[in-house]
Amino acid sequence: LCSYGSMEKYKAPRRIRTVGDNCLIGASGEYSDFQSVMDTLEGMVQDDVNYDDGEKSDAKSIHSYLRAVMYQRRSKMNPLWNDIIIAGKDFLGYVDKIGTTYEDSFIATGFGSYLAIPILRSKWRPDLTEGEARALLEDCLRVLFYRDCRALNRIQIAKVQGDDDAVVSDPYELETNWSGFEATKGDMDGDGGW
Amino acid sequence: KSSKKADFVAMHRNMYDTDVTVFSPEGRLLQVEYAMESTKQGSACVGLRSENYVVIGALKRSVNEMSSHQKKLMEIDGHMGIAIAGLTADARSIAKWMRNECLNHKYVYGSAMPSKRLCEELADKHQRTTQTYVRRPYGVGLLVAAYDEATGPHLFQTCPSGNLYEFYATAIGARSQSAKTYLEKHFEGFPSTEKDDLIVHALKALSGCVTGDGELNKDNASIAIVGKDHKFQLIEGENVAVYLDKLEVDGGGTEGGGDGDAMEE
């Protein structure tokens, strides 16, 4: 979901994209800044093609490059207002608008760091199968839809495993079950008041 | 007829060789060629590579018995080093630039600079000096040895002209033809050669480049190696003496040494 203040303006934006065929980039924050970052990265991929020397940018070097860019922009007091996740073969990293970086087995931005990370910390195992991993992510996104009033239940899941198989799914809707929330409704008395 | 042409050339050399931006009647850039001469005057450097390693070696000259031997091998980064022949000061300036490029790349991309890209930019840097009034070509030839994670070992040669060559094995500098002859004879076996034997090959090739009454010893021989899981390592002094001893055991390396002087280009 791409919001315009509190207006749900674009309901199915591409917030996860591939870079080359071996890297995934996902971003929160200012969508236009994300688009600008993608333009730069696509230029980088084209440069690799033009050099024609067998070298291909991998997720790690893209992560390092974005770090340098984000930190430089923040130092010039003109940041790219994004929190970015970079994924590739054997790599998962994070860069934010002030150039902070970290790598971990699971990463989240925005509300996800408050709501999804505890779930992931509890449920993640190094030997998760793909199906289990997808289900885990869907559970996290579901909770985010329940609890973040600026979220939608339309999501995308992306996967990358080897050197050339990065792929992003089409947007699809998560199934939700609001029956458990009846208890929180409280006594409305017709006006939802205190 | 041919001597007439030679006379013509000799006469016209003076007219067309003052500026680097002027072609001679034969379509040559004489200043660039003079710069290449500088490389040929430098003492010999050799380079050779196997499947996992690149070895470069050089003969270090000393002005007289009281002086030190001129350093010929320089580290550029953990995965890259150069051997120089020609104007040492020009070489140091180039090395500084290369080191800077490698460090910048590492800072931005978190990985080692791909050697071919750096050498292509280096060759372009050389070319730029041949097409402007206010500069002169670099008077030094380099052998660049590098090991890239993605593409393996590489050995490049750069010229003042701006040309870039990649080699399995080569030699530059004074009396380098002798080394080239040795390398041509043996290079097909290099891919499977072990690290230590590769170094011995380099020393054998170098030994043919020594002047008639000189000899290769631990003071004037200089070797460096870089490769898979092996950061750039300089081998000099006592460390190279170990390999020089192997040379003697193998019966010395003066193959083709006698032909060296006569066949120098």
Short mmCIF file of C-alpha atoms in Angstrom, two decimals:
data_model
loop_
_atom_site.label_atom_id
_atom_site.label_comp_id
_atom_site.label_asym_id
_atom_site.label_seq_id
_atom_site.Cartn_x
_atom_site.Cartn_y
_atom_site.Cartn_z
CA LEU A 1 0.00 0.00 0.00
CA CYS A 2 1.26 3.44 -0.93
CA SER A 3 -0.37 6.05 1.28
CA TYR A 4 -0.79 9.75 0.66
CA GLY A 5 -0.95 10.92 4.24
CA SER A 6 -3.87 8.99 5.61
CA MET A 7 -5.37 8.37 2.17
CA GLU A 8 -4.92 4.87 0.70
CA LYS A 9 -3.85 6.18 -2.67
CA TYR A 10 -2.21 3.24 -4.49
CA LYS A 11 -3.32 -0.17 -3.41
CA ALA A 12 -0.86 -2.38 -5.30
CA PRO A 13 2.45 -0.59 -5.78
CA ARG A 14 5.58 -2.59 -6.56
CA ARG A 15 7.45 -2.22 -3.30
CA ILE A 16 9.63 -5.25 -3.91
CA ARG A 17 11.66 -5.40 -7.12
CA THR A 18 14.45 -7.38 -8.68
CA VAL A 19 17.85 -5.90 -9.50
CA GLY A 20 19.46 -7.82 -12.32
CA ASP A 21 18.37 -11.43 -11.90
CA ASN A 22 20.05 -12.21 -8.62
CA CYS A 23 18.93 -9.60 -6.11
CA LEU A 24 15.71 -8.39 -4.45
CA ILE A 25 15.10 -4.89 -3.11
CA GLY A 26 12.16 -3.99 -0.90
CA ALA A 27 11.54 -0.52 0.50
CA SER A 28 9.38 1.41 2.94
CA GLY A 29 9.02 5.14 3.08
CA GLU A 30 8.96 7.65 0.26
CA TYR A 31 8.03 5.81 -2.90
CA SER A 32 9.56 8.34 -5.27
CA ASP A 33 12.91 8.03 -3.50
CA PHE A 34 12.64 4.26 -3.91
CA GLN A 35 12.04 4.75 -7.62
CA SER A 36 15.11 6.95 -7.81
CA VAL A 37 17.18 4.31 -6.03
CA MET A 38 15.91 1.68 -8.47
CA ASP A 39 16.92 3.85 -11.44
CA THR A 40 20.44 4.11 -10.07
CA LEU A 41 20.66 0.39 -9.40
CA GLU A 42 19.37 -0.50 -12.84
CA GLY A 43 22.06 1.78 -14.26
CA MET A 44 24.61 -0.18 -12.22
CA VAL A 45 23.39 -3.46 -13.67
CA GLN A 46 23.61 -2.02 -17.18
CA ASP A 47 27.18 -0.88 -16.48
CA ASP A 48 28.07 -4.47 -15.61
CA VAL A 49 26.62 -5.62 -18.90
CA ASN A 50 28.55 -2.93 -20.78
CA TYR A 51 31.88 -3.82 -19.14
CA ASP A 52 31.35 -7.34 -20.46
CA ASP A 53 33.95 -8.85 -18.16
CA GLY A 54 32.05 -11.61 -16.43
CA GLU A 55 31.49 -9.59 -13.25
CA LYS A 56 27.95 -9.27 -11.92
CA SER A 57 26.83 -7.10 -9.02
CA ASP A 58 25.67 -9.28 -6.16
CA ALA A 59 23.38 -8.45 -3.23
CA LYS A 60 26.30 -7.77 -0.92
CA SER A 61 27.89 -5.14 -3.16
CA ILE A 62 24.51 -3.52 -3.84
CA HIS A 63 23.96 -3.37 -0.09
CA SER A 64 27.34 -1.75 0.42
CA TYR A 65 26.72 0.70 -2.41
CA LEU A 66 23.33 1.74 -1.02
CA ARG A 67 24.91 2.23 2.39
CA ALA A 68 27.43 4.64 0.88
CA VAL A 69 24.70 6.53 -0.99
CA MET A 70 22.27 6.75 1.94
CA TYR A 71 24.92 7.89 4.38
CA GLN A 72 26.24 10.50 1.99
CA ARG A 73 22.75 11.89 1.41
CA ARG A 74 22.07 12.08 5.15
CA SER A 75 25.41 13.86 5.62
CA LYS A 76 24.30 16.45 3.07
CA MET A 77 21.04 16.88 5.02
CA ASN A 78 19.09 15.62 1.99
CA PRO A 79 18.22 12.01 2.75
CA LEU A 80 16.52 9.41 0.61
CA TRP A 81 13.58 8.75 2.92
CA ASN A 82 13.54 4.96 2.78
CA ASP A 83 14.23 1.87 4.83
CA ILE A 84 15.50 -0.74 2.40
CA ILE A 85 15.89 -4.50 2.55
CA ILE A 86 18.30 -6.21 0.16
CA ALA A 87 18.15 -9.96 -0.41
CA GLY A 88 20.27 -12.29 -2.51
CA LYS A 89 21.93 -15.67 -2.47
CA ASP A 90 23.07 -16.26 1.13
CA PHE A 91 22.48 -12.61 1.99
CA LEU A 92 19.86 -10.54 3.77
CA GLY A 93 20.69 -6.94 4.66
CA TYR A 94 19.11 -3.66 5.72
CA VAL A 95 19.94 -0.02 4.96
CA ASP A 96 17.98 2.93 6.26
CA LYS A 97 17.68 6.62 5.50
CA ILE A 98 20.63 7.53 7.71
CA GLY A 99 22.94 4.81 6.40
CA THR A 100 22.58 2.32 9.25
CA THR A 101 23.17 -1.22 8.09
CA TYR A 102 22.76 -4.67 9.48
CA GLU A 103 22.47 -8.22 8.26
CA ASP A 104 20.42 -10.93 9.90
CA SER A 105 18.37 -14.03 9.22
CA PHE A 106 15.19 -11.95 9.28
CA ILE A 107 14.64 -8.24 8.90
CA ALA A 108 11.65 -5.89 9.09
CA THR A 109 10.95 -2.22 8.50
CA GLY A 110 8.40 0.17 9.93
CA PHE A 111 5.67 -1.42 12.03
CA GLY A 112 7.16 -4.76 11.17
CA SER A 113 10.04 -4.16 13.53
CA TYR A 114 7.55 -3.90 16.40
CA LEU A 115 4.97 -6.49 15.39
CA ALA A 116 6.69 -8.97 13.08
CA ILE A 117 10.14 -9.30 14.62
CA PRO A 118 8.87 -10.87 17.87
CA ILE A 119 6.96 -13.46 15.83
CA LEU A 120 9.99 -14.16 13.66
CA ARG A 121 12.27 -14.43 16.68
CA SER A 122 10.01 -17.01 18.11
CA LYS A 123 9.19 -18.99 14.98
CA TRP A 124 12.30 -18.74 12.74
CA ARG A 125 14.57 -21.75 12.37
CA PRO A 126 17.57 -22.10 10.09
CA ASP A 127 16.02 -25.15 8.46
CA LEU A 128 12.64 -23.71 7.50
CA THR A 129 11.26 -25.14 4.28
CA GLU A 130 10.05 -22.73 1.63
CA GLY A 131 6.41 -23.45 2.44
CA GLU A 132 6.97 -22.85 6.14
CA ALA A 133 8.82 -19.62 5.41
CA ARG A 134 6.03 -18.30 3.22
CA ALA A 135 3.44 -19.20 5.83
CA LEU A 136 5.50 -17.45 8.50
CA LEU A 137 5.76 -14.29 6.40
CA GLU A 138 2.04 -14.36 5.68
CA ASP A 139 1.32 -14.68 9.39
CA CYS A 140 3.48 -11.65 10.09
CA LEU A 141 1.82 -9.62 7.34
CA ARG A 142 -1.57 -10.68 8.60
CA VAL A 143 -0.81 -9.39 12.08
CA LEU A 144 0.43 -6.18 10.51
CA PHE A 145 -2.86 -5.81 8.68
CA TYR A 146 -4.81 -6.42 11.89
CA ARG A 147 -2.85 -3.98 13.99
CA ASP A 148 -1.53 -1.27 11.63
CA CYS A 149 -4.41 0.95 10.59
CA ARG A 150 -2.47 2.21 7.58
CA ALA A 151 -1.96 -1.28 6.16
CA LEU A 152 -3.80 -3.34 3.58
CA ASN A 153 -4.18 -7.08 3.24
CA ARG A 154 -2.77 -7.01 -0.27
CA ILE A 155 0.76 -8.36 -0.22
CA GLN A 156 3.62 -9.59 -2.39
CA ILE A 157 6.13 -12.29 -1.60
CA ALA A 158 9.47 -12.57 -3.41
CA LYS A 159 12.12 -15.26 -3.48
CA VAL A 160 15.74 -15.59 -4.50
CA GLN A 161 17.84 -18.72 -4.09
CA GLY A 162 20.68 -18.96 -6.61
CA ASP A 163 22.59 -16.65 -8.96
CA ASP A 164 19.83 -15.90 -11.44
CA ASP A 165 16.41 -16.78 -10.10
CA ALA A 166 15.12 -13.69 -8.27
CA VAL A 167 11.36 -13.46 -8.69
CA VAL A 168 8.53 -11.38 -7.19
CA SER A 169 4.96 -12.64 -6.94
CA ASP A 170 1.94 -10.71 -8.14
CA PRO A 171 -0.02 -8.91 -5.41
CA TYR A 172 -2.57 -11.12 -3.72
CA GLU A 173 -4.98 -10.75 -0.82
CA LEU A 174 -4.42 -12.35 2.56
CA GLU A 175 -7.27 -14.15 4.20
CA THR A 176 -8.21 -12.58 7.47
CA ASN A 177 -10.36 -13.64 10.35
CA TRP A 178 -11.83 -10.90 12.46
CA SER A 179 -13.87 -13.17 14.72
CA GLY A 180 -11.27 -13.05 17.50
CA PHE A 181 -11.62 -9.29 17.71
CA GLU A 182 -15.27 -9.32 18.84
CA ALA A 183 -14.14 -9.17 22.44
CA THR A 184 -12.29 -5.89 21.80
CA LYS A 185 -15.36 -4.19 20.41
CA GLY A 186 -16.54 -3.16 23.77
CA ASP A 187 -20.03 -1.90 24.56
CA MET A 188 -20.76 0.37 21.61
CA ASP A 189 -24.07 1.71 22.88
CA GLY A 190 -24.65 2.73 19.37
CA ASP A 191 -22.02 5.44 19.33
CA GLY A 192 -18.69 3.74 19.97
CA GLY A 193 -18.16 6.18 22.82
CA TRP A 194 -16.22 5.83 26.02
CA LYS B 1 65.46 1.88 -52.20
CA SER B 2 65.06 0.79 -48.61
CA SER B 3 67.99 2.93 -47.50
CA LYS B 4 66.37 5.89 -49.18
CA LYS B 5 63.28 5.29 -47.06
CA ALA B 6 65.44 4.93 -43.99
CA ASP B 7 67.09 8.24 -44.81
CA PHE B 8 63.68 9.80 -45.25
CA VAL B 9 62.54 8.50 -41.92
CA ALA B 10 65.72 9.54 -40.18
CA MET B 11 65.52 13.01 -41.65
CA HIS B 12 61.87 13.46 -40.78
CA ARG B 13 62.05 12.05 -37.29
CA ASN B 14 63.26 15.40 -36.05
CA MET B 15 60.35 17.26 -37.56
CA TYR B 16 57.58 15.09 -36.15
CA ASP B 17 58.85 13.97 -32.80
CA THR B 18 58.69 17.11 -30.69
CA ASP B 19 55.02 17.03 -29.80
CA VAL B 20 53.10 13.97 -28.72
CA THR B 21 50.13 15.19 -30.73
CA VAL B 22 51.93 15.13 -34.09
CA PHE B 23 51.86 12.13 -36.44
CA SER B 24 54.94 11.21 -38.49
CA PRO B 25 54.52 10.65 -42.26
CA GLU B 26 54.31 6.91 -41.60
CA GLY B 27 51.40 7.46 -39.25
CA ARG B 28 53.37 6.94 -36.07
CA LEU B 29 53.35 8.91 -32.85
CA LEU B 30 57.06 9.17 -32.26
CA GLN B 31 56.83 10.58 -28.74
CA VAL B 32 54.78 7.56 -27.72
CA GLU B 33 57.38 5.28 -29.26
CA TYR B 34 60.14 7.07 -27.40
CA ALA B 35 58.18 6.53 -24.21
CA MET B 36 58.04 2.81 -24.98
CA GLU B 37 61.83 2.88 -25.32
CA SER B 38 61.95 3.98 -21.71
CA THR B 39 60.19 0.77 -20.74
CA LYS B 40 62.67 -1.28 -22.72
CA GLN B 41 65.55 0.34 -20.86
CA GLY B 42 64.20 -0.63 -17.45
CA SER B 43 65.50 -3.87 -15.94
CA ALA B 44 63.58 -7.02 -16.66
CA CYS B 45 60.24 -8.05 -15.17
CA VAL B 46 58.47 -11.37 -15.75
CA GLY B 47 54.93 -12.55 -15.08
CA LEU B 48 53.26 -15.95 -15.34
CA ARG B 49 50.09 -17.55 -14.13
CA SER B 50 48.70 -20.93 -13.23
CA GLU B 51 45.13 -22.01 -12.58
CA ASN B 52 45.11 -20.42 -9.12
CA TYR B 53 48.14 -18.15 -8.85
CA VAL B 54 49.95 -15.32 -10.60
CA VAL B 55 53.65 -14.82 -10.01
CA ILE B 56 55.56 -11.69 -10.99
CA GLY B 57 59.30 -11.27 -10.70
CA ALA B 58 61.84 -8.55 -11.33
CA LEU B 59 65.54 -7.91 -11.50
CA LYS B 60 66.42 -5.08 -9.16
CA ARG B 61 69.15 -2.76 -10.38
CA SER B 62 71.50 -0.93 -8.07
CA VAL B 63 73.37 2.18 -9.14
CA ASN B 64 76.62 0.99 -7.62
CA GLU B 65 77.83 -1.35 -4.93
CA MET B 66 77.08 1.14 -2.20
CA SER B 67 73.48 1.74 -3.16
CA SER B 68 70.25 -0.12 -2.49
CA HIS B 69 68.47 -2.10 -5.17
CA GLN B 70 65.60 -0.29 -6.86
CA LYS B 71 62.19 -1.61 -5.78
CA LYS B 72 60.32 -3.07 -8.77
CA LEU B 73 57.27 -4.80 -7.29
CA MET B 74 54.47 -2.93 -5.56
CA GLU B 75 51.29 -4.03 -3.84
CA ILE B 76 48.13 -2.33 -5.04
CA ASP B 77 45.59 -4.20 -2.92
CA GLY B 78 45.27 -7.54 -1.20
CA HIS B 79 44.40 -9.16 -4.50
CA MET B 80 46.59 -7.16 -6.87
CA GLY B 81 50.18 -6.05 -7.43
CA ILE B 82 52.39 -4.63 -10.17
CA ALA B 83 55.88 -5.02 -11.59
CA ILE B 84 57.35 -1.89 -13.18
CA ALA B 85 59.91 -1.24 -15.92
CA GLY B 86 60.89 2.28 -16.89
CA LEU B 87 60.61 5.60 -15.08
CA THR B 88 60.10 4.61 -11.46
CA ALA B 89 58.64 7.97 -10.51
CA ASP B 90 55.92 7.61 -13.17
CA ALA B 91 55.22 4.11 -11.89
CA ARG B 92 54.76 5.33 -8.32
CA SER B 93 52.29 7.94 -9.47
CA ILE B 94 50.31 5.26 -11.32
CA ALA B 95 50.48 2.92 -8.31
CA LYS B 96 49.07 5.66 -6.09
CA TRP B 97 46.14 6.12 -8.45
CA MET B 98 45.49 2.38 -8.68
CA ARG B 99 45.57 2.01 -4.88
CA ASN B 100 43.12 4.86 -4.53
CA GLU B 101 40.72 3.32 -7.05
CA CYS B 102 40.87 -0.04 -5.30
CA LEU B 103 40.20 1.50 -1.91
CA ASN B 104 37.29 3.58 -3.19
CA HIS B 105 35.77 0.50 -4.78
CA LYS B 106 36.13 -1.43 -1.56
CA TYR B 107 34.49 1.36 0.44
CA VAL B 108 31.52 1.70 -1.89
CA TYR B 109 30.93 -1.90 -2.97
CA GLY B 110 32.45 -3.86 -0.11
CA SER B 111 34.42 -6.07 -2.50
CA ALA B 112 37.75 -6.17 -4.32
CA MET B 113 38.08 -4.09 -7.49
CA PRO B 114 37.77 -6.30 -10.59
CA SER B 115 41.24 -6.26 -12.17
CA LYS B 116 40.16 -6.05 -15.80
CA ARG B 117 38.06 -2.96 -15.13
CA LEU B 118 40.89 -1.21 -13.34
CA CYS B 119 43.38 -2.09 -16.08
CA GLU B 120 41.04 -0.85 -18.79
CA GLU B 121 40.67 2.44 -16.96
CA LEU B 122 44.44 2.52 -16.53
CA ALA B 123 44.97 1.97 -20.24
CA ASP B 124 42.52 4.78 -21.03
CA LYS B 125 44.45 6.98 -18.60
CA HIS B 126 47.62 6.24 -20.58
CA GLN B 127 45.88 7.01 -23.86
CA ARG B 128 44.69 10.39 -22.66
CA THR B 129 48.28 11.53 -22.27
CA THR B 130 48.94 10.75 -25.94
CA GLN B 131 46.23 13.03 -27.22
CA THR B 132 46.87 16.34 -25.50
CA TYR B 133 49.47 19.04 -25.90
CA VAL B 134 50.17 19.77 -22.28
CA ARG B 135 51.15 16.30 -21.07
CA ARG B 136 53.57 13.52 -21.89
CA PRO B 137 53.03 9.76 -21.93
CA TYR B 138 53.90 7.75 -18.82
CA GLY B 139 57.41 6.36 -19.38
CA VAL B 140 56.76 3.03 -17.72
CA GLY B 141 55.39 -0.39 -18.60
CA LEU B 142 53.51 -2.35 -15.97
CA LEU B 143 52.79 -5.99 -15.44
CA VAL B 144 49.61 -6.18 -13.35
CA ALA B 145 49.04 -9.41 -11.45
CA ALA B 146 45.64 -9.98 -9.85
CA TYR B 147 43.33 -12.66 -8.56
CA ASP B 148 39.57 -11.99 -8.90
CA GLU B 149 37.10 -14.08 -6.93
CA ALA B 150 34.76 -14.23 -9.89
CA THR B 151 37.13 -14.78 -12.80
CA GLY B 152 40.36 -16.17 -11.36
CA PRO B 153 43.99 -15.15 -11.95
CA HIS B 154 44.95 -12.43 -14.45
CA LEU B 155 48.18 -11.00 -15.82
CA PHE B 156 47.96 -7.74 -17.75
CA GLN B 157 50.57 -5.57 -19.45
CA THR B 158 50.13 -1.83 -19.97
CA CYS B 159 52.13 0.36 -22.33
CA PRO B 160 52.71 4.10 -22.60
CA SER B 161 50.69 3.91 -25.82
CA GLY B 162 47.53 3.00 -23.91
CA ASN B 163 47.37 -0.55 -25.21
CA LEU B 164 46.33 -3.26 -22.81
CA TYR B 165 47.26 -6.89 -23.20
CA GLU B 166 46.40 -9.95 -21.16
CA PHE B 167 48.91 -12.79 -20.98
CA TYR B 168 49.40 -16.29 -19.68
CA ALA B 169 53.07 -15.34 -19.31
CA THR B 170 55.26 -12.47 -20.47
CA ALA B 171 58.33 -10.37 -19.79
CA ILE B 172 59.26 -6.70 -20.27
CA GLY B 173 62.39 -4.60 -19.89
CA ALA B 174 66.05 -5.02 -20.84
CA ARG B 175 67.03 -8.42 -22.23
CA SER B 176 63.46 -9.62 -21.70
CA GLN B 177 63.54 -11.63 -24.93
CA SER B 178 65.52 -14.31 -23.15
CA ALA B 179 62.80 -14.58 -20.50
CA LYS B 180 60.11 -14.66 -23.18
CA THR B 181 61.87 -17.49 -24.95
CA TYR B 182 62.02 -19.49 -21.73
CA LEU B 183 58.35 -18.78 -20.98
CA GLU B 184 57.26 -19.71 -24.48
CA LYS B 185 58.95 -23.04 -24.05
CA HIS B 186 57.26 -23.83 -20.75
CA PHE B 187 53.98 -21.91 -20.52
CA GLU B 188 51.71 -24.72 -21.63
CA GLY B 189 52.49 -26.56 -18.43
CA PHE B 190 51.84 -23.59 -16.17
CA PRO B 191 48.10 -24.03 -15.48
CA SER B 192 48.75 -27.15 -13.46
CA THR B 193 52.04 -26.02 -11.96
CA GLU B 194 52.31 -25.86 -8.20
CA LYS B 195 52.87 -22.51 -6.47
CA ASP B 196 56.52 -23.09 -5.56
CA ASP B 197 57.41 -24.43 -8.98
CA LEU B 198 55.78 -21.40 -10.55
CA ILE B 199 58.12 -19.18 -8.55
CA VAL B 200 61.12 -21.22 -9.65
CA HIS B 201 60.00 -20.83 -13.28
CA ALA B 202 59.86 -17.07 -12.80
CA LEU B 203 63.37 -17.02 -11.39
CA LYS B 204 64.67 -19.20 -14.19
CA ALA B 205 63.12 -16.85 -16.74
CA LEU B 206 64.67 -13.87 -14.94
CA SER B 207 68.10 -15.39 -14.70
CA GLY B 208 68.44 -15.16 -18.48
CA CYS B 209 68.00 -11.39 -18.30
CA VAL B 210 71.01 -10.69 -16.13
CA THR B 211 73.97 -8.98 -17.79
CA GLY B 212 76.77 -11.24 -18.98
CA ASP B 213 78.91 -11.34 -15.85
CA GLY B 214 76.12 -10.81 -13.29
CA GLU B 215 74.11 -13.39 -11.45
CA LEU B 216 70.69 -13.70 -9.84
CA ASN B 217 71.02 -13.44 -6.08
CA LYS B 218 68.88 -12.62 -3.06
CA ASP B 219 69.67 -8.93 -3.34
CA ASN B 220 68.64 -8.34 -6.93
CA ALA B 221 65.89 -10.94 -7.31
CA SER B 222 62.37 -9.99 -6.35
CA ILE B 223 59.27 -12.17 -6.52
CA ALA B 224 55.63 -11.63 -5.63
CA ILE B 225 52.68 -14.01 -5.70
CA VAL B 226 48.92 -13.58 -5.46
CA GLY B 227 46.18 -16.15 -5.87
CA LYS B 228 43.27 -18.12 -4.52
CA ASP B 229 43.18 -17.71 -0.73
CA HIS B 230 46.60 -16.11 -1.01
CA LYS B 231 46.91 -12.36 -0.54
CA PHE B 232 49.56 -10.45 -2.43
CA GLN B 233 52.90 -11.47 -0.93
CA LEU B 234 56.33 -10.02 -1.63
CA ILE B 235 59.19 -12.50 -1.50
CA GLU B 236 62.61 -10.89 -1.20
CA GLY B 237 65.94 -11.23 0.54
CA GLU B 238 66.29 -14.40 2.61
CA ASN B 239 62.82 -15.56 1.54
CA VAL B 240 63.74 -15.57 -2.13
CA ALA B 241 67.11 -17.19 -1.39
CA VAL B 242 65.19 -20.38 -0.59
CA TYR B 243 63.89 -20.49 -4.15
CA LEU B 244 67.20 -19.46 -5.68
CA ASP B 245 68.76 -22.50 -4.04
CA LYS B 246 66.21 -24.66 -5.86
CA LEU B 247 67.39 -23.04 -9.06
CA GLU B 248 70.94 -24.24 -8.49
CA VAL B 249 69.71 -27.72 -7.63
CA ASP B 250 67.81 -27.85 -10.92
CA GLY B 251 70.98 -27.02 -12.81
CA GLY B 252 70.61 -23.26 -13.08
CA GLY B 253 68.31 -21.31 -15.35
CA THR B 254 70.53 -19.95 -18.02
CA GLU B 255 68.50 -21.54 -20.83
CA GLY B 256 68.40 -19.06 -23.64
CA GLY B 257 70.50 -16.70 -21.55
CA GLY B 258 73.25 -16.55 -24.13
CA ASP B 259 70.84 -15.47 -26.87
CA GLY B 260 69.44 -12.68 -24.76
CA ASP B 261 71.61 -9.77 -25.82
CA ALA B 262 71.60 -10.48 -29.53
CA MET B 263 67.85 -10.87 -29.75
CA GLU B 264 66.82 -7.81 -27.70
CA GLU B 265 64.23 -5.91 -29.74
#
